[in-house]
Amino acid sequence: MPVYKDENAKKNPWYYQFYTGEIKGGKRERIKKRGFRTKKEAEKAMVEAQTAINKGEYLEPSKMAFRDYLNDWLKTKRNLGEQTADLYDSYLRTHIVPALGHIPLAKISAHDIELFLDVLHKKGLAAATIKRIFSVVNAALNAAQLKDLIQKNVANKVEKPQASRRRDLIVWEPEFVSSFLLTTYNDSRYWIAVYLAVMTGMRQGEILGVRWSDIDFENKTIHIQQTVTKKRQIKSGAKTKGSVRSVALSPETLEMLREHRKLILSERLKHGAEYKNHDLVVCTQFGGPVTSRAIQKVWDSFIKKTSAPKITFHDLRHTHASLLIKQGVHIKVISERLGHSSVSITLDLYGHLMPNMQEEAAAGLDALIKPTVTQKR
């Protein structure tokens, strides 16, 4: 069996080589591949290669570096949303390319990926993050296999990392929400963004993208039709098709918006031609889109001032949902307000906040069904 061990190799010393029986360029064609941990792995891979040759399915190993392939692959992923594409790019630059980019695409092994995952764990990355990074590597190699650049996706041989249990949602009680909003009211022009998050359950990008023309003061609704990305770009649409929606507003919310609009109108007059009028509700003093970093800075200052339980701005969506649940609002209405693609997502997230629903439902049956048997049997 033409399988050999390279005694000078520091790792994965086994390799195979054999002649195909074909003559190319006046020379006998030879197939050679290195990088196997054990003799058994090399023998198995060689048999697979010989079988592929006999079937006419053998692929010449690509000499392209994994980093070059990844760059090309990401450019062709046109079905990715902008935020997802940015996330993929970040994973490639920060983790994947530095660790695996130098390896030729055709020579990446399952062992290489296992070592890579171990490095991510040692960096202290969250289990969910490691799982997402692995998914990117796996998707890239799947695409390479479909394009016949490699024979098989070696990531399928790797035990997939498991995400840790979803963290418990932290929600604020109504009394604390009221105190928090009152205490921070005069601290920042971006207070209105926090208020809208509590009162509407909108995502941060949706709040930053709301225009005055999207608010129907007469019918007490707000229409979510665009968002602002982390790069301050105004983008039509929303996270998903279901996220383009209308949300009913309370009378107090409408009053707060009217009050905030006075500030916006005064700044338009003050800055004149310098004012960039995007019609945004939450904007800079010159009318431009607000960065998520600016919101984060304000949010951190609010948390510090009030000594509030530490939650993220996004967690205000959860508080909004919990406030509705406390009022007995139907779960489908809550799902529609949050812009979830299905009620099952809402139930999965907030079902634990409704522990008494079955008890109340059972008790309610007594009010509907009156027993007709008055005597004991």
Coordinates of C-alpha atoms in Angstrom, one line a residue:
M1 CA 0.0 0.0 0.0
P2 CA 1.7 3.3 -1.2
V3 CA 1.2 5.1 2.1
Y4 CA 4.2 6.8 3.8
K5 CA 5.2 8.6 6.9
D6 CA 7.3 11.8 6.8
E7 CA 9.6 11.5 9.8
N8 CA 10.4 15.2 9.6
A9 CA 6.8 16.4 9.8
K10 CA 5.9 18.0 13.1
K11 CA 2.3 17.1 12.8
N12 CA 0.0 15.1 10.4
P13 CA 3.0 13.1 9.0
W14 CA 1.2 10.5 6.9
Y15 CA 0.7 10.9 3.2
Y16 CA -0.1 8.8 0.1
Q17 CA 1.0 8.8 -3.5
F18 CA 0.2 6.5 -6.4
Y19 CA 0.3 6.5 -10.2
T20 CA -3.0 6.7 -12.1
G21 CA -1.7 4.8 -15.1
E22 CA -2.2 7.9 -17.3
I23 CA 0.6 9.8 -19.2
K24 CA 0.4 13.6 -19.0
G25 CA 3.1 15.8 -20.5
G26 CA 5.2 12.8 -21.3
K27 CA 5.2 11.8 -17.6
R28 CA 3.3 9.2 -15.6
E29 CA 0.5 11.0 -13.7
R30 CA 1.0 10.8 -10.0
I31 CA -1.5 11.6 -7.2
K32 CA 0.0 12.7 -3.9
K33 CA -1.6 14.2 -0.8
R34 CA -0.1 15.0 2.6
G35 CA -1.5 16.0 6.0
F36 CA -3.0 12.9 7.6
R37 CA -2.7 12.2 11.3
T38 CA -2.6 8.4 11.0
K39 CA -1.7 5.7 8.5
K40 CA -5.3 4.5 8.5
E41 CA -6.6 8.0 7.6
A42 CA -4.2 8.2 4.7
E43 CA -5.1 4.7 3.4
K44 CA -8.8 5.5 3.6
A45 CA -8.3 8.8 1.7
M46 CA -6.2 7.1 -0.9
V47 CA -8.9 4.5 -1.6
E48 CA -11.5 7.2 -2.0
A49 CA -9.2 9.0 -4.4
Q50 CA -8.6 5.9 -6.5
T51 CA -12.3 5.1 -6.5
A52 CA -13.1 8.7 -7.7
I53 CA -10.5 8.3 -10.5
N54 CA -12.1 5.0 -11.6
K55 CA -15.5 6.7 -11.7
G56 CA -14.2 9.8 -13.5
E57 CA -15.1 12.0 -10.5
Y58 CA -11.6 12.9 -9.2
L59 CA -10.9 16.6 -8.8
E60 CA -7.4 18.0 -8.9
P61 CA -6.7 19.5 -5.5
S62 CA -7.1 23.3 -5.6
K63 CA -3.9 25.2 -4.8
M64 CA -6.0 28.3 -3.8
A65 CA -5.4 29.5 -0.3
F66 CA -8.5 29.3 1.9
R67 CA -8.3 33.1 2.6
D68 CA -8.6 33.8 -1.2
Y69 CA -11.5 31.4 -1.6
L70 CA -13.3 33.0 1.4
N71 CA -13.0 36.5 0.0
D72 CA -14.4 35.3 -3.3
W73 CA -17.1 33.3 -1.5
L74 CA -18.3 36.2 0.6
K75 CA -18.5 38.5 -2.5
T76 CA -20.9 36.1 -4.1
K77 CA -23.2 35.7 -1.1
R78 CA -25.8 38.2 -2.5
N79 CA -28.6 36.7 -0.4
L80 CA -27.1 37.9 2.9
G81 CA -28.6 40.9 4.7
E82 CA -26.3 43.9 5.2
Q83 CA -25.9 43.2 8.9
T84 CA -25.3 39.5 8.4
A85 CA -22.7 40.2 5.7
D86 CA -20.9 42.6 8.1
L87 CA -20.9 39.9 10.8
Y88 CA -19.5 37.3 8.3
D89 CA -16.8 39.8 7.3
S90 CA -15.9 40.4 10.9
Y91 CA -15.6 36.7 11.6
L92 CA -13.4 36.2 8.6
R93 CA -11.0 39.1 9.5
T94 CA -10.9 38.5 13.2
H95 CA -10.9 34.7 13.6
I96 CA -11.1 32.5 10.5
V97 CA -8.5 34.0 8.1
P98 CA -5.8 34.5 10.8
A99 CA -6.1 30.8 11.8
L100 CA -7.0 29.0 8.6
G101 CA -6.4 31.4 5.8
H102 CA -2.9 30.3 4.9
I103 CA -3.9 26.6 4.3
P104 CA -4.7 25.6 0.7
L105 CA -8.4 25.1 0.3
A106 CA -8.0 21.5 -0.8
K107 CA -5.7 20.6 2.2
I108 CA -7.9 21.8 5.1
S109 CA -8.5 18.9 7.3
A110 CA -11.1 18.1 10.0
H111 CA -8.2 18.3 12.5
D112 CA -7.3 21.8 11.4
I113 CA -10.9 22.9 12.1
E114 CA -10.9 21.1 15.5
L115 CA -7.7 22.9 16.5
F116 CA -9.3 26.2 15.3
L117 CA -12.4 25.7 17.5
D118 CA -10.1 24.9 20.5
V119 CA -8.4 28.3 19.9
L120 CA -11.7 30.1 19.9
H121 CA -12.6 28.4 23.2
K122 CA -9.3 29.5 24.7
K123 CA -10.0 33.1 23.6
G124 CA -13.0 33.0 25.9
L125 CA -15.6 33.5 23.1
A126 CA -19.2 32.8 24.0
A127 CA -20.4 29.3 22.9
A128 CA -23.1 30.9 20.7
T129 CA -20.4 33.0 18.9
I130 CA -18.2 29.9 18.3
K131 CA -21.2 28.1 16.9
R132 CA -21.8 30.9 14.5
I133 CA -18.2 31.1 13.4
F134 CA -18.1 27.4 12.7
S135 CA -21.3 27.7 10.7
V136 CA -19.6 30.3 8.4
V137 CA -16.6 27.9 7.9
N138 CA -19.1 25.0 7.2
A139 CA -21.1 27.0 4.8
A140 CA -18.0 28.1 2.9
L141 CA -16.8 24.6 2.5
N142 CA -20.2 23.3 1.5
A143 CA -20.2 25.9 -1.3
A144 CA -16.7 24.8 -2.3
Q145 CA -17.9 21.2 -2.6
L146 CA -20.9 22.2 -4.7
K147 CA -18.6 24.1 -7.0
D148 CA -16.3 21.0 -7.3
L149 CA -13.4 22.8 -5.8
I150 CA -13.0 20.1 -3.2
Q151 CA -14.2 16.5 -3.0
K152 CA -15.9 16.8 0.4
N153 CA -16.6 19.2 3.2
V154 CA -14.3 18.0 6.0
A155 CA -16.2 20.2 8.5
N156 CA -18.9 17.5 8.4
K157 CA -16.5 15.2 10.3
V158 CA -16.1 17.7 13.1
E159 CA -18.3 17.6 16.2
K160 CA -20.4 20.7 15.9
P161 CA -20.1 23.2 18.7
Q162 CA -23.2 23.6 20.8
A163 CA -24.5 27.0 21.9
S164 CA -25.0 27.4 25.6
R165 CA -28.5 27.6 27.1
R166 CA -30.2 30.9 26.2
R167 CA -29.6 33.4 28.9
D168 CA -32.4 34.3 31.2
L169 CA -34.3 37.4 30.1
I170 CA -34.1 40.3 32.5
V171 CA -37.1 42.5 32.5
W172 CA -38.0 45.5 34.5
E173 CA -41.1 45.9 36.7
P174 CA -43.5 48.7 35.7
E175 CA -42.7 50.8 38.8
F176 CA -39.0 50.7 37.9
V177 CA -39.6 51.6 34.3
S178 CA -41.5 54.7 35.3
S179 CA -38.8 55.7 37.8
F180 CA -36.1 55.1 35.2
L181 CA -37.7 57.2 32.5
L182 CA -38.5 60.1 34.9
T183 CA -35.0 60.2 36.3
T184 CA -33.3 60.3 32.9
Y185 CA -35.8 62.5 31.1
N186 CA -33.6 65.6 30.8
D187 CA -30.3 63.9 30.4
S188 CA -30.1 63.4 26.6
R189 CA -31.8 64.3 23.3
Y190 CA -31.8 60.5 22.7
W191 CA -34.0 59.8 25.7
I192 CA -36.9 59.5 23.2
A193 CA -35.2 56.5 21.7
V194 CA -35.3 54.7 25.0
Y195 CA -38.9 55.7 25.6
L196 CA -40.0 54.4 22.2
A197 CA -38.2 51.1 22.9
V198 CA -40.2 50.7 26.1
M199 CA -43.5 51.8 24.7
T200 CA -43.4 50.2 21.3
G201 CA -41.0 47.2 21.5
M202 CA -39.3 48.4 18.3
R203 CA -35.7 47.3 17.5
Q204 CA -33.0 50.0 17.8
G205 CA -32.4 50.2 14.0
E206 CA -36.2 50.6 13.5
I207 CA -36.4 53.4 16.1
L208 CA -33.4 55.3 14.5
G209 CA -35.1 55.0 11.1
V210 CA -38.5 56.3 12.0
R211 CA -39.6 59.5 10.2
W212 CA -42.2 62.0 11.3
S213 CA -44.1 61.1 8.1
D214 CA -44.3 57.5 9.4
I215 CA -46.3 58.7 12.4
D216 CA -50.0 59.0 12.0
F217 CA -51.0 61.2 15.0
E218 CA -54.7 61.1 14.0
N219 CA -55.0 57.3 14.0
K220 CA -52.4 56.8 16.7
T221 CA -50.0 54.5 14.8
I222 CA -46.4 54.4 13.7
H223 CA -45.4 52.7 10.5
I224 CA -42.1 50.9 10.5
Q225 CA -40.8 51.2 6.9
Q226 CA -37.0 51.8 7.2
T227 CA -34.1 51.3 9.5
V228 CA -30.7 52.9 10.2
T229 CA -27.7 50.5 10.0
K230 CA -24.7 50.5 12.3
K231 CA -22.9 52.4 9.6
R232 CA -25.5 55.2 9.8
Q233 CA -27.0 54.2 6.4
I234 CA -30.7 54.7 6.0
K235 CA -32.1 51.5 4.5
S236 CA -35.6 50.8 3.2
G237 CA -37.5 47.9 4.7
A238 CA -36.8 46.2 8.0
K239 CA -35.1 43.1 9.4
T240 CA -37.7 40.7 7.9
K241 CA -40.8 41.0 5.7
G242 CA -42.9 40.7 8.9
S243 CA -41.0 43.5 10.5
V244 CA -42.5 46.1 8.1
R245 CA -45.5 46.8 10.2
S246 CA -47.7 49.3 12.0
V247 CA -47.6 49.7 15.8
A248 CA -50.4 51.4 17.8
L249 CA -49.3 54.3 20.0
S250 CA -50.6 55.3 23.4
P251 CA -51.9 58.9 24.0
E252 CA -48.9 59.5 26.3
T253 CA -46.5 58.3 23.7
L254 CA -48.0 60.7 21.1
E255 CA -47.7 63.5 23.6
M256 CA -44.0 62.7 24.2
L257 CA -43.4 62.7 20.4
R258 CA -45.1 66.1 20.0
E259 CA -42.9 67.5 22.7
H260 CA -39.8 66.1 21.1
R261 CA -40.8 67.5 17.7
K262 CA -40.5 71.0 19.2
L263 CA -36.8 70.4 19.7
I264 CA -36.4 69.1 16.1
L265 CA -38.2 72.0 14.6
S266 CA -36.2 74.6 16.6
E267 CA -32.9 72.9 15.4
R268 CA -34.1 73.1 11.8
L269 CA -34.6 76.8 12.1
K270 CA -31.4 77.3 14.0
H271 CA -29.1 75.5 11.5
G272 CA -30.8 76.5 8.3
A273 CA -28.9 75.3 5.2
E274 CA -26.6 73.2 7.4
Y275 CA -29.4 71.0 8.5
K276 CA -29.7 67.7 6.7
N277 CA -33.4 67.0 6.8
H278 CA -34.0 63.3 6.6
D279 CA -37.3 63.8 8.5
L280 CA -35.9 61.5 11.3
V281 CA -37.5 61.4 14.8
V282 CA -34.2 60.4 16.4
C283 CA -31.4 62.4 14.8
T284 CA -28.3 64.5 15.5
Q285 CA -28.7 68.2 16.1
F286 CA -28.0 68.7 12.4
G287 CA -30.6 66.1 11.3
G288 CA -28.4 63.2 10.4
P289 CA -28.8 59.5 11.4
V290 CA -27.6 58.6 14.8
T291 CA -24.9 55.9 15.3
S292 CA -25.6 52.9 17.5
R293 CA -22.5 53.8 19.4
A294 CA -24.0 57.2 20.4
I295 CA -27.1 55.4 21.7
Q296 CA -25.0 52.9 23.6
K297 CA -23.0 55.7 25.2
V298 CA -26.3 57.4 26.4
W299 CA -27.7 54.0 27.5
D300 CA -24.6 53.2 29.6
S301 CA -24.9 56.6 31.3
F302 CA -28.6 56.0 32.1
I303 CA -27.8 52.6 33.6
K304 CA -25.0 54.1 35.7
K305 CA -27.1 57.1 37.0
T306 CA -30.1 55.0 38.0
S307 CA -28.1 51.9 39.3
A308 CA -30.5 49.9 37.1
P309 CA -30.1 46.1 36.6
K310 CA -27.7 45.9 33.7
I311 CA -29.5 45.0 30.5
T312 CA -28.9 45.9 26.9
F313 CA -30.9 48.5 24.9
H314 CA -32.3 45.6 22.9
D315 CA -33.6 44.0 26.2
L316 CA -36.1 46.9 26.4
R317 CA -38.1 44.9 23.8
H318 CA -38.3 42.1 26.3
T319 CA -39.5 44.6 29.0
H320 CA -42.1 45.9 26.5
A321 CA -43.4 42.3 25.9
S322 CA -43.5 41.6 29.7
L323 CA -45.5 44.8 30.3
L324 CA -48.1 43.7 27.7
I325 CA -48.2 40.2 29.2
K326 CA -48.9 41.6 32.6
Q327 CA -51.9 43.4 31.0
G328 CA -53.2 40.2 29.6
V329 CA -52.6 41.2 26.0
H330 CA -53.1 38.3 23.5
I331 CA -49.8 36.7 22.4
K332 CA -50.6 37.3 18.7
V333 CA -50.9 41.0 19.3
I334 CA -47.6 41.0 21.1
S335 CA -46.0 39.1 18.3
E336 CA -47.4 41.6 15.7
R337 CA -46.1 44.6 17.7
L338 CA -42.6 43.1 18.0
G339 CA -42.5 42.2 14.3
H340 CA -41.8 38.5 14.8
S341 CA -42.2 36.3 11.7
S342 CA -44.4 33.8 13.7
V343 CA -46.2 33.6 17.0
S344 CA -44.1 30.5 17.9
I345 CA -41.0 32.8 18.2
T346 CA -42.9 35.0 20.6
L347 CA -44.0 32.0 22.7
D348 CA -40.5 30.6 22.7
L349 CA -39.1 33.8 24.0
Y350 CA -41.8 34.8 26.5
G351 CA -43.8 31.7 27.3
H352 CA -42.1 31.4 30.7
L353 CA -43.5 34.9 31.6
M354 CA -47.0 33.4 31.4
P355 CA -47.0 30.7 34.1
N356 CA -50.5 31.4 35.3
M357 CA -52.3 31.3 32.0
Q358 CA -53.4 27.6 32.3
E359 CA -54.5 28.2 35.9
E360 CA -56.5 31.2 34.9
A361 CA -58.0 29.4 31.9
A362 CA -59.1 26.5 34.0
A363 CA -60.6 28.8 36.6
G364 CA -62.4 30.7 33.9
L365 CA -64.2 27.6 32.8
D366 CA -66.1 27.6 36.1
A367 CA -67.6 31.0 35.2
L368 CA -68.8 29.6 31.9
I369 CA -70.0 26.1 32.8
K370 CA -72.3 25.8 35.7
P371 CA -72.8 22.3 37.2
T372 CA -76.4 21.1 36.9
V373 CA -76.0 18.2 39.3
T374 CA -76.8 19.4 42.8
Q375 CA -77.1 16.1 44.6
K376 CA -74.5 13.6 45.5
R377 CA -74.6 10.3 43.8

